[in-house]
Amino acid sequence: MSTQLQERLQHIARNLKQARNQKGWSQQDLAAHSGISRRMIAAIEGAQNNVSLGTLDLLANALGVRFMDLITTRSTIDFSPQHPWQGVVVWHNTHPDSHAEMLASPPMPCTTELWHWSLAPGDHYQAAPDRTGVQEILYVIQGEIELEHNGQRIPLKQGDTLTFPSDVPYAYHNPSEGTARIIKHVVLPLLEPEV
């Protein structure tokens, strides 16, 4: 496991445990609220498991915190709605030109996320489905990508924009010989208040 990945997993582990403790929940409580197994939660909190973005989103939703609060690299976290933060690289592949950085997300209740994605030539990213109601808006700022969605491959070139529901499996592919860069705006449904 790379040092960069291990450091990222340690930040996520610390943040998840802190958010769970602030809620007064055990790992079993979080499992019941999120639908993620207690074993998986224990592995994430032990920095032993490379967690998917979809799993992190489910955990953040259950805890009533922003996705960004779980991935931030700050040593202390304030989970209040006014918490300021900086963009963070959340995903990267073996090629240094393939990575995703979360750029912005408003305070709770979080309704949007702004991302910058970069894919090396021939690289791809396979996404798990987001929760029901999530939409993505893609804008290609460099190169070209193919969006694989519902059995279709949709080619997008520089300057193209596309909106699609992301609550099904989907993937980004870079079929070209140059690096592709996209801005991704994720539109999230409002979180339901706890009863």
CSV table of C-alpha atoms in Angstrom, one decimal:
chain,number,residue,atom,x,y,z
A,1,MET,CA,0.0,0.0,0.0
A,2,SER,CA,1.4,3.4,-1.0
A,3,THR,CA,2.3,5.9,1.7
A,4,GLN,CA,-0.2,8.4,0.2
A,5,LEU,CA,-3.0,5.9,0.3
A,6,GLN,CA,-2.2,4.9,3.9
A,7,GLU,CA,-2.2,8.6,5.0
A,8,ARG,CA,-5.5,9.1,3.3
A,9,LEU,CA,-7.0,6.0,5.0
A,10,GLN,CA,-5.7,7.2,8.4
A,11,HIS,CA,-7.4,10.7,7.9
A,12,ILE,CA,-10.7,9.0,7.0
A,13,ALA,CA,-10.4,6.6,9.9
A,14,ARG,CA,-9.9,9.4,12.4
A,15,ASN,CA,-12.6,11.6,10.9
A,16,LEU,CA,-15.2,8.7,10.8
A,17,LYS,CA,-14.5,7.7,14.4
A,18,GLN,CA,-14.7,11.4,15.6
A,19,ALA,CA,-18.0,12.0,13.8
A,20,ARG,CA,-19.4,8.7,15.2
A,21,ASN,CA,-18.3,9.5,18.7
A,22,GLN,CA,-19.8,13.0,18.5
A,23,LYS,CA,-23.1,11.4,17.6
A,24,GLY,CA,-22.7,9.1,20.7
A,25,TRP,CA,-23.0,6.0,18.4
A,26,SER,CA,-21.2,2.7,18.6
A,27,GLN,CA,-20.0,1.1,15.4
A,28,GLN,CA,-23.1,-1.1,15.5
A,29,ASP,CA,-25.3,2.0,15.7
A,30,LEU,CA,-23.6,3.5,12.7
A,31,ALA,CA,-24.1,0.2,10.8
A,32,ALA,CA,-27.8,0.2,11.6
A,33,HIS,CA,-28.2,3.8,10.3
A,34,SER,CA,-26.0,3.5,7.2
A,35,GLY,CA,-26.6,0.0,6.0
A,36,ILE,CA,-22.8,-0.6,6.0
A,37,SER,CA,-21.7,-3.6,8.0
A,38,ARG,CA,-20.1,-3.2,11.4
A,39,ARG,CA,-17.1,-5.2,10.2
A,40,MET,CA,-16.6,-2.8,7.3
A,41,ILE,CA,-16.9,0.2,9.6
A,42,ALA,CA,-14.3,-1.3,12.0
A,43,ALA,CA,-11.9,-1.9,9.1
A,44,ILE,CA,-12.3,1.7,7.9
A,45,GLU,CA,-11.8,3.1,11.4
A,46,GLY,CA,-8.7,0.9,11.6
A,47,ALA,CA,-7.4,2.3,8.3
A,48,GLN,CA,-7.3,-1.2,7.0
A,49,ASN,CA,-9.7,-0.9,4.1
A,50,ASN,CA,-9.7,1.3,1.0
A,51,VAL,CA,-13.2,2.5,1.2
A,52,SER,CA,-15.3,3.4,-1.9
A,53,LEU,CA,-16.7,6.9,-2.4
A,54,GLY,CA,-20.2,5.5,-2.3
A,55,THR,CA,-19.6,3.9,1.1
A,56,LEU,CA,-18.2,7.1,2.4
A,57,ASP,CA,-21.3,9.0,1.1
A,58,LEU,CA,-23.6,6.5,2.9
A,59,LEU,CA,-21.6,6.9,6.2
A,60,ALA,CA,-21.7,10.7,5.9
A,61,ASN,CA,-25.4,10.7,5.2
A,62,ALA,CA,-26.1,8.5,8.2
A,63,LEU,CA,-24.0,10.7,10.5
A,64,GLY,CA,-25.5,14.0,9.1
A,65,VAL,CA,-22.1,15.4,8.1
A,66,ARG,CA,-20.7,16.5,4.8
A,67,PHE,CA,-18.8,14.0,2.7
A,68,MET,CA,-15.9,16.5,2.9
A,69,ASP,CA,-15.8,16.2,6.7
A,70,LEU,CA,-14.9,12.5,6.3
A,71,ILE,CA,-12.1,13.0,3.8
A,72,THR,CA,-10.4,16.2,5.1
A,73,THR,CA,-6.8,16.0,6.1
A,74,ARG,CA,-7.0,18.4,8.9
A,75,SER,CA,-5.9,17.1,12.3
A,76,THR,CA,-8.9,18.5,14.1
A,77,ILE,CA,-12.4,18.6,12.7
A,78,ASP,CA,-15.3,20.9,13.7
A,79,PHE,CA,-18.5,19.3,12.4
A,80,SER,CA,-20.5,22.5,12.8
A,81,PRO,CA,-22.1,23.9,9.7
A,82,GLN,CA,-19.7,26.8,9.4
A,83,HIS,CA,-16.6,24.6,9.2
A,84,PRO,CA,-14.2,26.0,6.5
A,85,TRP,CA,-12.1,23.5,4.5
A,86,GLN,CA,-9.9,23.1,1.5
A,87,GLY,CA,-10.0,20.8,-1.5
A,88,VAL,CA,-8.7,17.2,-1.0
A,89,VAL,CA,-7.5,14.5,-3.4
A,90,VAL,CA,-10.0,11.7,-2.8
A,91,TRP,CA,-9.2,9.2,-5.5
A,92,HIS,CA,-6.1,8.4,-7.6
A,93,ASN,CA,-5.0,5.6,-9.8
A,94,THR,CA,-1.5,4.3,-10.5
A,95,HIS,CA,-0.9,6.9,-13.2
A,96,PRO,CA,-0.1,10.4,-11.7
A,97,ASP,CA,-2.5,12.1,-14.2
A,98,SER,CA,-5.5,10.1,-12.9
A,99,HIS,CA,-7.0,11.6,-9.7
A,100,ALA,CA,-10.1,13.3,-8.3
A,101,GLU,CA,-10.1,16.3,-6.1
A,102,MET,CA,-13.2,17.6,-4.2
A,103,LEU,CA,-13.1,21.4,-4.7
A,104,ALA,CA,-16.2,22.7,-2.8
A,105,SER,CA,-19.3,21.8,-0.9
A,106,PRO,CA,-21.6,24.1,0.9
A,107,PRO,CA,-22.4,23.9,4.6
A,108,MET,CA,-25.0,21.5,5.8
A,109,PRO,CA,-27.6,20.6,4.6
A,110,CYS,CA,-25.2,19.7,1.8
A,111,THR,CA,-26.9,19.8,-1.6
A,112,THR,CA,-23.9,20.0,-4.0
A,113,GLU,CA,-20.3,19.0,-4.4
A,114,LEU,CA,-17.8,20.4,-6.9
A,115,TRP,CA,-15.0,18.1,-8.2
A,116,HIS,CA,-12.1,18.2,-10.5
A,117,TRP,CA,-11.3,14.9,-12.2
A,118,SER,CA,-8.2,14.0,-14.3
A,119,LEU,CA,-7.8,10.8,-16.3
A,120,ALA,CA,-4.6,9.6,-18.0
A,121,PRO,CA,-4.8,8.3,-21.5
A,122,GLY,CA,-6.6,4.9,-21.6
A,123,ASP,CA,-7.5,5.1,-17.9
A,124,HIS,CA,-11.0,4.7,-16.4
A,125,TYR,CA,-12.9,5.1,-13.1
A,126,GLN,CA,-15.7,2.7,-12.3
A,127,ALA,CA,-18.3,4.2,-9.8
A,128,ALA,CA,-20.7,2.4,-7.5
A,129,PRO,CA,-24.3,3.8,-7.6
A,130,ASP,CA,-24.9,6.9,-5.5
A,131,ARG,CA,-27.9,7.1,-3.3
A,132,THR,CA,-31.4,7.6,-4.9
A,133,GLY,CA,-31.9,11.0,-6.4
A,134,VAL,CA,-28.3,12.0,-6.9
A,135,GLN,CA,-27.5,13.8,-10.2
A,136,GLU,CA,-24.2,14.7,-11.8
A,137,ILE,CA,-23.3,17.5,-14.2
A,138,LEU,CA,-20.1,16.9,-16.2
A,139,TYR,CA,-18.2,19.6,-18.1
A,140,VAL,CA,-15.1,18.5,-20.1
A,141,ILE,CA,-12.4,21.1,-19.8
A,142,GLN,CA,-9.7,19.2,-21.6
A,143,GLY,CA,-9.5,16.2,-23.9
A,144,GLU,CA,-12.4,13.7,-24.2
A,145,ILE,CA,-14.1,11.1,-22.1
A,146,GLU,CA,-16.7,8.4,-22.6
A,147,LEU,CA,-19.4,8.1,-19.9
A,148,GLU,CA,-20.6,4.5,-19.6
A,149,HIS,CA,-24.2,4.7,-18.2
A,150,ASN,CA,-27.1,2.2,-18.4
A,151,GLY,CA,-25.3,0.1,-21.0
A,152,GLN,CA,-24.5,3.1,-23.3
A,153,ARG,CA,-21.2,4.8,-24.0
A,154,ILE,CA,-21.6,8.5,-24.4
A,155,PRO,CA,-18.7,10.3,-26.0
A,156,LEU,CA,-17.9,13.8,-24.6
A,157,LYS,CA,-15.3,16.2,-25.9
A,158,GLN,CA,-13.8,19.4,-24.7
A,159,GLY,CA,-16.6,22.0,-24.0
A,160,ASP,CA,-19.4,19.3,-23.8
A,161,THR,CA,-21.7,19.2,-20.8
A,162,LEU,CA,-24.0,16.4,-19.7
A,163,THR,CA,-26.4,15.9,-16.8
A,164,PHE,CA,-27.3,12.3,-15.7
A,165,PRO,CA,-28.7,10.4,-12.7
A,166,SER,CA,-25.8,8.7,-10.9
A,167,ASP,CA,-27.9,6.3,-8.7
A,168,VAL,CA,-26.9,3.4,-11.1
A,169,PRO,CA,-23.4,2.0,-11.8
A,170,TYR,CA,-21.5,4.3,-14.2
A,171,ALA,CA,-17.9,4.8,-15.4
A,172,TYR,CA,-15.6,7.4,-16.9
A,173,HIS,CA,-13.2,6.3,-19.7
A,174,ASN,CA,-10.5,8.2,-21.4
A,175,PRO,CA,-10.2,6.7,-24.9
A,176,SER,CA,-7.7,9.3,-26.2
A,177,GLU,CA,-3.9,9.7,-26.2
A,178,GLY,CA,-4.0,12.8,-24.0
A,179,THR,CA,-5.0,13.6,-20.4
A,180,ALA,CA,-8.7,14.3,-19.9
A,181,ARG,CA,-9.9,16.7,-17.3
A,182,ILE,CA,-13.5,17.3,-16.2
A,183,ILE,CA,-15.4,19.4,-13.7
A,184,LYS,CA,-18.1,17.4,-12.0
A,185,HIS,CA,-20.9,19.0,-10.1
A,186,VAL,CA,-22.8,16.5,-7.9
A,187,VAL,CA,-26.4,17.5,-6.9
A,188,LEU,CA,-27.5,15.7,-3.8
A,189,PRO,CA,-31.0,15.3,-2.4
A,190,LEU,CA,-31.5,17.1,0.9
A,191,LEU,CA,-30.9,14.8,3.9
A,192,GLU,CA,-34.0,13.7,5.8
A,193,PRO,CA,-34.0,15.0,9.4
A,194,GLU,CA,-33.7,12.4,12.1
A,195,VAL,CA,-36.9,11.7,14.0
